[in-house]
Each structure stands twice: as structure tokens, then as C-alpha cells.
mmCIF file of C-alpha atoms in Angstrom:
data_model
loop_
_atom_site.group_PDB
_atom_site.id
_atom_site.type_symbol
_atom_site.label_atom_id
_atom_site.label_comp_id
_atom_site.label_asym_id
_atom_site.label_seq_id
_atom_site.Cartn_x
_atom_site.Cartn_y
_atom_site.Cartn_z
ATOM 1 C CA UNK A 3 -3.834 22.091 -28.916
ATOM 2 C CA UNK A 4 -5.479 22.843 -25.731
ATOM 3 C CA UNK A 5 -4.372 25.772 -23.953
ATOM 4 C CA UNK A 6 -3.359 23.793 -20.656
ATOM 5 C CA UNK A 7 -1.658 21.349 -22.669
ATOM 6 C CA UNK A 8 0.194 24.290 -24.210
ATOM 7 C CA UNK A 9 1.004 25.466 -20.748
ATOM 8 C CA UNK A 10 2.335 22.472 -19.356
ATOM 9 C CA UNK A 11 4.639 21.666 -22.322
ATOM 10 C CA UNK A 12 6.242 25.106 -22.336
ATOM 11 C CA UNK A 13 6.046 25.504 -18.285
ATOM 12 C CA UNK A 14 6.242 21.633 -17.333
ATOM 13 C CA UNK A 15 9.683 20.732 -18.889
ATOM 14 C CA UNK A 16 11.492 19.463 -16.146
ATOM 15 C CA UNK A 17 10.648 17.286 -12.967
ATOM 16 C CA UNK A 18 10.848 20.072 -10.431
ATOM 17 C CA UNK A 19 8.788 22.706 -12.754
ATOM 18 C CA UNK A 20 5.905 19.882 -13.110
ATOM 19 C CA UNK A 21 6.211 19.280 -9.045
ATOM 20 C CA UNK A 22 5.809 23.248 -8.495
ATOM 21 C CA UNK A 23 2.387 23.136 -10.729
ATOM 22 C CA UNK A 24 1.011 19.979 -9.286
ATOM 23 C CA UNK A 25 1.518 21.065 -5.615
ATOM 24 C CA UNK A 26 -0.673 24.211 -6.953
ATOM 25 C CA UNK A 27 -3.651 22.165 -9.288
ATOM 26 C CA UNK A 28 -3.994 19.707 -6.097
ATOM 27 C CA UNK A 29 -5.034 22.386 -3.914
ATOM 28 C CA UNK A 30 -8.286 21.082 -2.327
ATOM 29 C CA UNK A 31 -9.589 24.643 -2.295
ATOM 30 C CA UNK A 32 -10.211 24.489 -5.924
ATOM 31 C CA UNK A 33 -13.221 21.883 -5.509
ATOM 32 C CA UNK A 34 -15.008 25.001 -4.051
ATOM 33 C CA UNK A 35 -14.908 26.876 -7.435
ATOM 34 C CA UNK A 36 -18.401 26.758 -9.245
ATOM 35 C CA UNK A 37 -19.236 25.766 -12.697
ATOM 36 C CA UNK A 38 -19.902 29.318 -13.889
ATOM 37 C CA UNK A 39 -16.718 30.638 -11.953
ATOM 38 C CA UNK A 40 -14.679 27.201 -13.904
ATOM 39 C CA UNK A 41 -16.659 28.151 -17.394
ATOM 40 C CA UNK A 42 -14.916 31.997 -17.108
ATOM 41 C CA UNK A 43 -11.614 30.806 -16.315
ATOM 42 C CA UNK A 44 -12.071 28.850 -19.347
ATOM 43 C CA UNK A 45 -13.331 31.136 -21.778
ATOM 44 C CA UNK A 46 -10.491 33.787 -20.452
ATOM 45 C CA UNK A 47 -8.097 31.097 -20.818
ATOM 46 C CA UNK A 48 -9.309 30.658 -24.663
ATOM 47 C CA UNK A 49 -9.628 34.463 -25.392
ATOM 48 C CA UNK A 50 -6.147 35.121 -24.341
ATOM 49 C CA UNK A 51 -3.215 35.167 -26.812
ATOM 50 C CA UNK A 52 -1.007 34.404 -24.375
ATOM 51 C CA UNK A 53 -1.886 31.188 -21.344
ATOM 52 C CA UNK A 54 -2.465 33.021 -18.166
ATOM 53 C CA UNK A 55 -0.752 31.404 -15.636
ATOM 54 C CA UNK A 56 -3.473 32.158 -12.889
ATOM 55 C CA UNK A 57 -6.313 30.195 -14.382
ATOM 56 C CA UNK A 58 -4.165 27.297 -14.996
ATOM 57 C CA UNK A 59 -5.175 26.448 -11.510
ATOM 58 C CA UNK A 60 -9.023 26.273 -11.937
ATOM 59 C CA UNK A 61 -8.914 25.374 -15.878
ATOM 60 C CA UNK A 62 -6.648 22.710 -15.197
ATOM 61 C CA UNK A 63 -8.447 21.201 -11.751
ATOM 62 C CA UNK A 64 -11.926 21.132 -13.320
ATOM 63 C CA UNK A 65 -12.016 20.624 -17.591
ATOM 64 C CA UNK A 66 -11.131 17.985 -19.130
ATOM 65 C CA UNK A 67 -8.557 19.041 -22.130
ATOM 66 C CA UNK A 68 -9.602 16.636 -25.195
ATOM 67 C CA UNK A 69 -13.365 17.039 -24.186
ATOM 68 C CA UNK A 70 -13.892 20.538 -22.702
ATOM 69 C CA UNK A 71 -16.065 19.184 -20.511
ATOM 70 C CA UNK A 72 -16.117 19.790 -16.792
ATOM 71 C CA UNK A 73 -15.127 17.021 -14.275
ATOM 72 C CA UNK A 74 -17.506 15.575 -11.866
ATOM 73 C CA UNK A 75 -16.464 17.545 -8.395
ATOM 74 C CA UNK A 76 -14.969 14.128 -6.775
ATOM 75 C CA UNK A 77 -13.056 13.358 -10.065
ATOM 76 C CA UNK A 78 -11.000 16.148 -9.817
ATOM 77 C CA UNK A 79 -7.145 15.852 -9.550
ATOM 78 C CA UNK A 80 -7.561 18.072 -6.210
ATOM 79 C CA UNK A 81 -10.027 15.149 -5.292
ATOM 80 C CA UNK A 82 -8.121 12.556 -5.273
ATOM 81 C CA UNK A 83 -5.740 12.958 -1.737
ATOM 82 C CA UNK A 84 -8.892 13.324 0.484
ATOM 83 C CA UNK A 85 -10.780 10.404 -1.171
ATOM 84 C CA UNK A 86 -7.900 7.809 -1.529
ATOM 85 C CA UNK A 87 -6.565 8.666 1.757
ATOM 86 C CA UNK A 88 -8.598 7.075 4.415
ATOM 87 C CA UNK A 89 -9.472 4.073 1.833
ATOM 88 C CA UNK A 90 -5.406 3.419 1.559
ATOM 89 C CA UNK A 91 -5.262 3.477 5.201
ATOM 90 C CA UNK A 92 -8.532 1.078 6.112
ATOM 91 C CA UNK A 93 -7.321 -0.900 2.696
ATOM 92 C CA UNK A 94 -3.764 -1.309 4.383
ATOM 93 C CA UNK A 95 -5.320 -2.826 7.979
ATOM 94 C CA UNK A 96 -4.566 -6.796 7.019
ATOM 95 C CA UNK A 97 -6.896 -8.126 9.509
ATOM 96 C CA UNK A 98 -9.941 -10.114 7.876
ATOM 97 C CA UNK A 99 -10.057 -11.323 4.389
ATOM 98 C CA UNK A 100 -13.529 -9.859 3.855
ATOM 99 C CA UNK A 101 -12.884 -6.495 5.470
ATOM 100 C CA UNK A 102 -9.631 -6.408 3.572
ATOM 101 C CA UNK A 103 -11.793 -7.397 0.092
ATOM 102 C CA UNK A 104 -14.654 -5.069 0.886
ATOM 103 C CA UNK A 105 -12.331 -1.850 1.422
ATOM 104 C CA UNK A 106 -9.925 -2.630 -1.598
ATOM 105 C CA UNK A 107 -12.813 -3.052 -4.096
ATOM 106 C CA UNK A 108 -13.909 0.345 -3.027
ATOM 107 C CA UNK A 109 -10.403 1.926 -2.996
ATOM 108 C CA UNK A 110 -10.233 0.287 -7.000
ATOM 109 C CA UNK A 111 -13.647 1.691 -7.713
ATOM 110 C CA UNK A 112 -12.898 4.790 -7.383
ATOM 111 C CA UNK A 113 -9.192 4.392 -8.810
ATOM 112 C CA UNK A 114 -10.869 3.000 -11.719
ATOM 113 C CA UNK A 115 -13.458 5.701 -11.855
ATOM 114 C CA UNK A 116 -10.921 8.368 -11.321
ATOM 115 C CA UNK A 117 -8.462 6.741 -14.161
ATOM 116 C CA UNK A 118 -11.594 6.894 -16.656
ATOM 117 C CA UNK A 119 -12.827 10.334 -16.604
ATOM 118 C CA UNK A 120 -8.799 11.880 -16.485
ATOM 119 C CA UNK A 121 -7.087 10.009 -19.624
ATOM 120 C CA UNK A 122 -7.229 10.916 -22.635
ATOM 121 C CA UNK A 123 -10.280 11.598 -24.719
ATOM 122 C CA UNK A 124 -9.541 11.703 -27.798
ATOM 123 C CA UNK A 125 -10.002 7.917 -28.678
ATOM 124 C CA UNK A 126 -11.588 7.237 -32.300
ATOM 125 C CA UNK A 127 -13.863 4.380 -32.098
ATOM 126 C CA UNK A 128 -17.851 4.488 -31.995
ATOM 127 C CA UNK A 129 -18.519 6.479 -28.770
ATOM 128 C CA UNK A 130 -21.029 4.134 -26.765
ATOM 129 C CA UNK A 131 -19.491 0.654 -27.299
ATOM 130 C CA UNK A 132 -16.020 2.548 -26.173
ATOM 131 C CA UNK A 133 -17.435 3.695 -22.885
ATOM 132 C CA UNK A 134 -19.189 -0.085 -22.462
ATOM 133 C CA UNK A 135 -16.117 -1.503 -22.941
ATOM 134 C CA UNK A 136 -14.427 0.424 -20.613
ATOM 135 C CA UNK A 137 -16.870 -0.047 -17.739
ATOM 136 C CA UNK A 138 -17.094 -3.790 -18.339
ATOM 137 C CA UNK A 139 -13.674 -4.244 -17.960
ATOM 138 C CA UNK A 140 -13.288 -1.562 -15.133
ATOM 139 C CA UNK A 141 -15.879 -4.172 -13.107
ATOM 140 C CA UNK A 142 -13.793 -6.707 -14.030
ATOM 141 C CA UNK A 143 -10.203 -5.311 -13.020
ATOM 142 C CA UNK A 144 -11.607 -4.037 -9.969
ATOM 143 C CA UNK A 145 -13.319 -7.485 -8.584
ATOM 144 C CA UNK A 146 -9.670 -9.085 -9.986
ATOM 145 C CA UNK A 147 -7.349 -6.216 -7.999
ATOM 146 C CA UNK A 148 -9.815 -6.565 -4.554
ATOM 147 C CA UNK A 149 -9.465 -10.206 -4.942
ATOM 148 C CA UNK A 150 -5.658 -10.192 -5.607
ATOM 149 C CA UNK A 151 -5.300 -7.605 -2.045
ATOM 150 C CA UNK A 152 -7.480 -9.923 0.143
ATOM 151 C CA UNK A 153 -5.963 -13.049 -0.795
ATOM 152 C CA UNK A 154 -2.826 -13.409 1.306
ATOM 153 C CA UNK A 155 -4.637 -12.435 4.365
ATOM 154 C CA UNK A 156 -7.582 -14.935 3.469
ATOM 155 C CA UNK A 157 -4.955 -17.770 3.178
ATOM 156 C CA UNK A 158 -3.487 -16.757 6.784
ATOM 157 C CA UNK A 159 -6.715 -16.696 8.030
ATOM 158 C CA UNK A 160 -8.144 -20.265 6.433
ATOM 159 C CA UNK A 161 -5.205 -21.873 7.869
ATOM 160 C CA UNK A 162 -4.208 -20.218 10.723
ATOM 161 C CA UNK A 163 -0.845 -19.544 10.047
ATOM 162 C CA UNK A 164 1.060 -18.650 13.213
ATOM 163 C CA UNK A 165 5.150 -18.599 11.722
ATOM 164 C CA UNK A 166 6.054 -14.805 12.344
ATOM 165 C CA UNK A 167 8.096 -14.908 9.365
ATOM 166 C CA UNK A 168 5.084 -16.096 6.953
ATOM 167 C CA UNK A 169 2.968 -13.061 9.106
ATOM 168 C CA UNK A 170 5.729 -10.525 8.362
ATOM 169 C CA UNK A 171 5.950 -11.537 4.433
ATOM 170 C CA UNK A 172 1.850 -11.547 4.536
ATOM 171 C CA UNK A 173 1.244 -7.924 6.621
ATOM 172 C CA UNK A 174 4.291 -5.907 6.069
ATOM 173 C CA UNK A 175 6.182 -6.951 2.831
ATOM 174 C CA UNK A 176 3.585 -7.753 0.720
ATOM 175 C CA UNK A 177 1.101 -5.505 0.807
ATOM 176 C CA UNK A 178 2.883 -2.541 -0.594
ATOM 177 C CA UNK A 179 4.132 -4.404 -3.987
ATOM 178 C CA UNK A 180 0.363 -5.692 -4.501
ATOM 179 C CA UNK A 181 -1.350 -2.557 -3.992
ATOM 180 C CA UNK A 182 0.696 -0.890 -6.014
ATOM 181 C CA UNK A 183 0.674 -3.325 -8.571
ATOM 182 C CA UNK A 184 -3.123 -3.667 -8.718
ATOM 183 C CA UNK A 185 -3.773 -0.048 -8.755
ATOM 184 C CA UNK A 186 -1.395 0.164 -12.142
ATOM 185 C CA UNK A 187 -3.445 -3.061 -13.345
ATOM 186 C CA UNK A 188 -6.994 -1.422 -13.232
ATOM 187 C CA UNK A 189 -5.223 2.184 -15.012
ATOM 188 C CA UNK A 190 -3.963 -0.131 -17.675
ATOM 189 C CA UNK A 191 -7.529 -2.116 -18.317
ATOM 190 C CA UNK A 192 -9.703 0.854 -18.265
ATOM 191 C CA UNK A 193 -7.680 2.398 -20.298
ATOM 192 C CA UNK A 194 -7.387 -0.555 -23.041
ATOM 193 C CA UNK A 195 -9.141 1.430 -26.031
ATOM 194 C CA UNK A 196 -6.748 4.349 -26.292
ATOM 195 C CA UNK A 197 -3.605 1.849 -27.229
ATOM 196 C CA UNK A 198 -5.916 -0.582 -29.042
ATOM 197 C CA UNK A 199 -7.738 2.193 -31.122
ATOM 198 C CA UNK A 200 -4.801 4.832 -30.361
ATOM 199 C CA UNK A 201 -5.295 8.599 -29.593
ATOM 200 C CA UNK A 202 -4.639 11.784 -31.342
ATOM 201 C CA UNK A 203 -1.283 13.372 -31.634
ATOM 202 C CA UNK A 204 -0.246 16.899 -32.633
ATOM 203 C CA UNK A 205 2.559 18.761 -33.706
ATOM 204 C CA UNK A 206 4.338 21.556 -31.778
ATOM 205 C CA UNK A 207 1.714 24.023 -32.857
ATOM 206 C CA UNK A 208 -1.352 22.085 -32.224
ATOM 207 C CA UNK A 209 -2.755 21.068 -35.115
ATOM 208 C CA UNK A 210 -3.830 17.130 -35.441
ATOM 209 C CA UNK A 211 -1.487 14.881 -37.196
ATOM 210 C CA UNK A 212 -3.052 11.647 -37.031
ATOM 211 C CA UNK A 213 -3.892 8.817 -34.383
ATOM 212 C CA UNK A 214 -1.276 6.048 -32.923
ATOM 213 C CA UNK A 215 -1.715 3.154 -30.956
ATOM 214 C CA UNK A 216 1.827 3.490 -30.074
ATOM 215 C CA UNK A 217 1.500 7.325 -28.246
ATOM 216 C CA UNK A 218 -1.694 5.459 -26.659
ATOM 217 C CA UNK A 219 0.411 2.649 -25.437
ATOM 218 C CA UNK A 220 2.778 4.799 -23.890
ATOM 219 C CA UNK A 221 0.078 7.532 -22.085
ATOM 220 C CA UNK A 222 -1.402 4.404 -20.858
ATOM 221 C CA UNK A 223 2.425 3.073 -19.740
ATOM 222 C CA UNK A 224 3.616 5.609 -17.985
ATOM 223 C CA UNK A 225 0.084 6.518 -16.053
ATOM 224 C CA UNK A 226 -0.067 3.095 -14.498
ATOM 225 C CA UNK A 227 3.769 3.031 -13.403
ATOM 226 C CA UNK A 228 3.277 6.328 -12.022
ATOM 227 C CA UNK A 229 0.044 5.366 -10.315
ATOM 228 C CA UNK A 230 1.925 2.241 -9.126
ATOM 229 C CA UNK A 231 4.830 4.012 -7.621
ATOM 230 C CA UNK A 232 2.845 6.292 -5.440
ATOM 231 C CA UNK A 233 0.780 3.483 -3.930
ATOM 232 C CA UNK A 234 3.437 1.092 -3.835
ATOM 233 C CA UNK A 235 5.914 3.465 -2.334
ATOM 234 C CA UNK A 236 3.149 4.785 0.604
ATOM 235 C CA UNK A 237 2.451 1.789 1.749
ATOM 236 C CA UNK A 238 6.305 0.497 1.789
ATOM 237 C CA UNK A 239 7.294 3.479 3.469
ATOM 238 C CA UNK A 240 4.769 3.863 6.014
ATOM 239 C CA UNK A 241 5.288 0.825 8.083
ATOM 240 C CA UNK A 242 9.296 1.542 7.606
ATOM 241 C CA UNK A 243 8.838 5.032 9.179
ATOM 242 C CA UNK A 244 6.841 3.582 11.525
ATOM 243 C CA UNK A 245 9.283 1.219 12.516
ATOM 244 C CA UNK A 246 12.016 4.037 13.631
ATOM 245 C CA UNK A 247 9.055 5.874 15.491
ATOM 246 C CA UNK A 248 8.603 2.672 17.892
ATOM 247 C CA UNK A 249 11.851 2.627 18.116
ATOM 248 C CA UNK A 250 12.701 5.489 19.759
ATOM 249 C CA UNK A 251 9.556 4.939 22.177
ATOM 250 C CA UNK A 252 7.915 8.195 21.129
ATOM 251 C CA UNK A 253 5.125 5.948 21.154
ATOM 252 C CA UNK A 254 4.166 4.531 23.736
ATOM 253 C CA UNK A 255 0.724 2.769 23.907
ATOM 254 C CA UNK A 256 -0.975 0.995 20.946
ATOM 255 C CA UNK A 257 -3.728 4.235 20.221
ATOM 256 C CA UNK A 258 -0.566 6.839 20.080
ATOM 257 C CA UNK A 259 1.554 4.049 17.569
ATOM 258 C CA UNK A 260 -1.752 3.799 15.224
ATOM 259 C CA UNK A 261 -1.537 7.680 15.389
ATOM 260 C CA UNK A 262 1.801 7.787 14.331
ATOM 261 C CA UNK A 263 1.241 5.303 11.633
ATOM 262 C CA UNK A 264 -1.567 7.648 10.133
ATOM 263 C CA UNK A 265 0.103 10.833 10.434
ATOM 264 C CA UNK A 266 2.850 8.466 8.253
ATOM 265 C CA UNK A 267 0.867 7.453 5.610
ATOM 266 C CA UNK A 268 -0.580 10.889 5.438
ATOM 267 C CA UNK A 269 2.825 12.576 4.748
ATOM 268 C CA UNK A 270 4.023 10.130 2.530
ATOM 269 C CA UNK A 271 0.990 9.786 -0.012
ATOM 270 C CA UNK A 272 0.424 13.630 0.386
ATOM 271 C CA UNK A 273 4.260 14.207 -1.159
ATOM 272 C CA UNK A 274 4.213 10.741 -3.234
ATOM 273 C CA UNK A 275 1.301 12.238 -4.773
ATOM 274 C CA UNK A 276 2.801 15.433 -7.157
ATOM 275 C CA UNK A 277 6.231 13.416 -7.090
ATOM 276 C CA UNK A 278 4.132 10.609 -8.678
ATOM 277 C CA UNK A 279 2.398 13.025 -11.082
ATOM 278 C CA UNK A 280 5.719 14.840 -12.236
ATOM 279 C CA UNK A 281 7.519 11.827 -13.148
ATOM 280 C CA UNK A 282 6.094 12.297 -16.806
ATOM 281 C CA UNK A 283 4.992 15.208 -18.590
ATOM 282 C CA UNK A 284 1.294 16.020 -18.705
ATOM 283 C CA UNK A 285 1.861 16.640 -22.544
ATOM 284 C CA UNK A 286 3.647 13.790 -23.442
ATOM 285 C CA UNK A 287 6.633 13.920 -26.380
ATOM 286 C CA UNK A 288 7.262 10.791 -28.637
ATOM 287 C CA UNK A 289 9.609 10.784 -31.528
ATOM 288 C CA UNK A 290 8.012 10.795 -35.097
ATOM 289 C CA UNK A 291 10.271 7.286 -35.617
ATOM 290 C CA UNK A 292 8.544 5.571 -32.821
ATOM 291 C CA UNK A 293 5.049 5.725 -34.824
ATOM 292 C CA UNK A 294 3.131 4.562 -37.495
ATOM 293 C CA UNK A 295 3.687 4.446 -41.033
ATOM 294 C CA UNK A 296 1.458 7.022 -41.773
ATOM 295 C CA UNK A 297 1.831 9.199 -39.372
ATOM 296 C CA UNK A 298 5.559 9.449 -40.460
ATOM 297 C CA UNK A 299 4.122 10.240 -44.053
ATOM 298 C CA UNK A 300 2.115 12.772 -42.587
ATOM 299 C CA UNK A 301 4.539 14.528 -41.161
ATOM 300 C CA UNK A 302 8.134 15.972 -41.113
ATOM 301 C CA UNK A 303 8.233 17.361 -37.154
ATOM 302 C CA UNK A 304 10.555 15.250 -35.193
ATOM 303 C CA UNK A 305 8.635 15.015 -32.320
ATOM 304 C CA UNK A 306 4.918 14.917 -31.567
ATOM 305 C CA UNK A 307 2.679 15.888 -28.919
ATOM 306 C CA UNK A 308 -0.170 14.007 -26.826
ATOM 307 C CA UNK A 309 -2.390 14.520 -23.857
ATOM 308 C CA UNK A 310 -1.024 11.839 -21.248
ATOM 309 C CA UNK A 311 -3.843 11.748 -18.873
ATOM 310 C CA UNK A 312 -3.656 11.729 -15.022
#
């Protein structure tokens, strides 16, 4: 077993220990850490008998654990706030159907891309048709999800729909179950192979058991609903918050209320972020019952262990 997975299923039990260590991998600081300073942390990591808890930072940031290979700088979990931030916000501006398609596709495109160089990599299938696969059908979800986002305010737009409560269902309620739910779509169809072909599980001490579509159906599961609440909750909560702002005429002209509104979103996707992350553990547990045949004839251990994937 890898020794960050190690780390967070000894360290990582419960939701508050798993918030403590995400708030301290998504430090953006950590993208400034160079290969060779990533490859020592590594190696130190591997050398020691024990798992250090101050490389867990850089180790953890920067490597993937199934593949041992280092992420791409902007595919890094301490990536991810700075990049998705100002696309949620321009995504979120329901103004013109093609604006509103244009800034979603790229907002899934990198979702997407994100999702497919952070799950897991242990999939057992031939290597080049897997990663095909996965790209065709990232294109795919992504021109679907961008489609999906721009569609209400295309319809307002083709028939000029003036009814205020049709324009508060199409700007304000809608938006935040859609984006949500199209950001857990494209996690789910990008990551297709690992619960068609399955991934690798392990027992408590490491050592590889077998593979199970079922573990890979439930990595894949509990990624997109996490990945789903912390989109879907950000943009429900930011125009709420905004709402009691206006109200209590802090804000006074239309440049200070946008303002507000992104100093909102801001805080809320900056603390939905770990909160979304901690919801399962990074080393995901599944009872030896809940697999395959022979997997349970593999094995005795009552519970087995899995990389879940970010």
C-alpha cells in the first residue's frame, strides 16, 4: 500500500481529522515545490519505517499514489480552488446562452481533466484503449454538461420570457442543482473503466487481494456526490448570502453588490472545498461481503482497502 494511503487511513478516520489534512494538502504554496524537491519528499517518505507526517503535504499534493507519477502542476489538488474559482463565478453569470455554454464547457474541461489524472490508477485493462476511452467520453460528457448549463438561459432568451417567477426558477433556483449535477455527471463518465473493469483492493497491510468492479463503483460513487455537493452547495448558497447582504443595504450600488456576491462565492467554495473532500475517506473501506466471489475466496480480512481518488 502506498505510504499516503497508509497515512490517511490511520490519520484520516474521522470527518474532522480528514478536514484538518485537506485544509493543509490544498495549500496553494505547495504548487511552488519543484520536481526534484517533490522526488525527495518521496523517496524520504518510502525510506522511512514510519510515514512522516511533514512530507505528507508535498507527497500527497504532487504524486499520484497507484502510479508514482508526478501530477501535472495545474492538476494538483492545491490547483484546483484558484482554477475553478473564477470559471464557477463567470459560469454562474446567466446572461447569454452562448457566453453561459462557452464558460461551462471550459469549467467541465478542466473538471473532467482534473477528475482523470486524480482517480484511481490502478485499472486492469489494456493501457491505451483505457485512456481513449476515457477521453472520448470526457469530450462527450463535457459538450453534454455545457449544453445541459446553457439551456435554460437559451430557452429564456429564444422566447423572451419576461414572468419574474419563470426568471427566478431560470437564474437563481436552477442553476445550483444543474451545476452540481453536471459536474458529478462528467466524474462519473470519465471515470467509467474503473467500475466496468474494477480497481485493485488491498488488505490492511497492503498487499493486493484482487480487483472489484464493486470497490470501483463505489470510489467512482462517492467522488461524484462529493464533487456534486461542493458545486451544488456554492452556487445555492451564494445568491442566499447574497440575499441577506442586500438586505441590510451594506450594499449599496450595483459594482459594491457584485463585490459582495464574489467575496460570497469565494468563502463558500473555499470551505465547501475540504468539507467536500472529507466527506469520504481518501482510502476507502468496503466490507469483504460486498465483493466478488473471488475476492471473498481470496481472502479472510473483513474489510478491504482502496485508493478513492479525488
Amino acid at each position: 500500500m502506498d505510504a499516503n494511503l497508509r497515512f490517511w487511513r490511520s490519520e484520516g478516520q474521522s470527518f474532522f481529522q480528514r478536514f484538518l489534512l485537506w485544509a493543509d494538502v490544498l495549500d496553494p504554496l505547495l504548487l511552488l515545490k519543484s520536481s526534484e524537491e517533490i522526488r525527495r519528499t518521496r523517496l524520504l517518505i518510502q525510506n522511512s519505517e514510519k510515514t512522516l507526517n511533514e512530507p505528507i503535504r508535498d507527497a500527497q499534493s504532487s504524486v499520484h499514489p497507484d502510479t508514482n507519477k508526478i501530477i501535472p502542476v495545474l492538476l494538483r489538488p492545491p490547483a484546483f480552488l484558484p482554477i475553478t474559482l473564477p470559471l464557477v463565478i463567470v459560469s454562474s453569470l446567466q446572461r447569454h446562452a452562448t457566453q453561459t455554454f462557452f464558460c461551462q464547457f471550459v469549467f467541465h474541461t478542466y473538471n473532467t481533466a482534473f477528475t482523470l489524472f486524480n482517480g484511481n490508477g490502478t485499472v486492469k485493462a489494456e493501457e491505451y484503449s483505457v485512456q481513449q476511452k476515457q477521453i472520448l467520453f470526457g469530450l462527450g460528457a463535457i459538450s453534454y454538461a455545457a449544453c445541459i448549463g446553457a439551456l435554460p438561459v437559451g430557452f429564456m432568451n429564444r422566447h423572451g420570457v419576461n414572468n419574474p417567477l419563470l426568471q427566478l426558477l431560470v437564474k437563481q433556483i436552477l442553476p445550483a442543482p444543474l451545476f452540481g449535477l453536471m459536474s458529478a455527471f462528467t466524474v462519473a463518465v470519465v471515470r467509467i473503466p474503473e467500475f466496468e473493469n474494477g480497481i485493485e483492493v488491498m488488505d490492511r497491510n497492503g498487499k493486493v487481494v484482487g480487483v472489484s468492479q464493486k470497490a470501483g463503483e463505489k470510489a467512482v460513487r462517492e467522488t461524484a456526490l462529493s464533487r456534486a455537493v461542493l458545486f451544488g452547495t456554492t452556487l445555492f448558497l451564494t445568491p442566499v448570502l447574497t440575499h441577506f447582504v442586500q438586505r441590510t443595504n451594506f450594499a449599496k450600488t450595483p459594482r459594491a453588490l457584485a463585490s459582495v456576491r464574489m467575496l460570497m462565492m469565494t468563502s463558500v467554495l473555499a470551505g465547501m472545498l475540504p468539507v467536500s473532500l472529507s466527506m469520504f475517506p481518501q482510502c476507502g473501506e468496503i466490507k469483504r461481503a460486498d465483493l466478488e466471489q473471488e475476492i471473498l475466496s481470496a481472502t479472510e480480512e473483513p474489510e478491504l482497502f482502496y485508493n478513492r481518488g479525488f
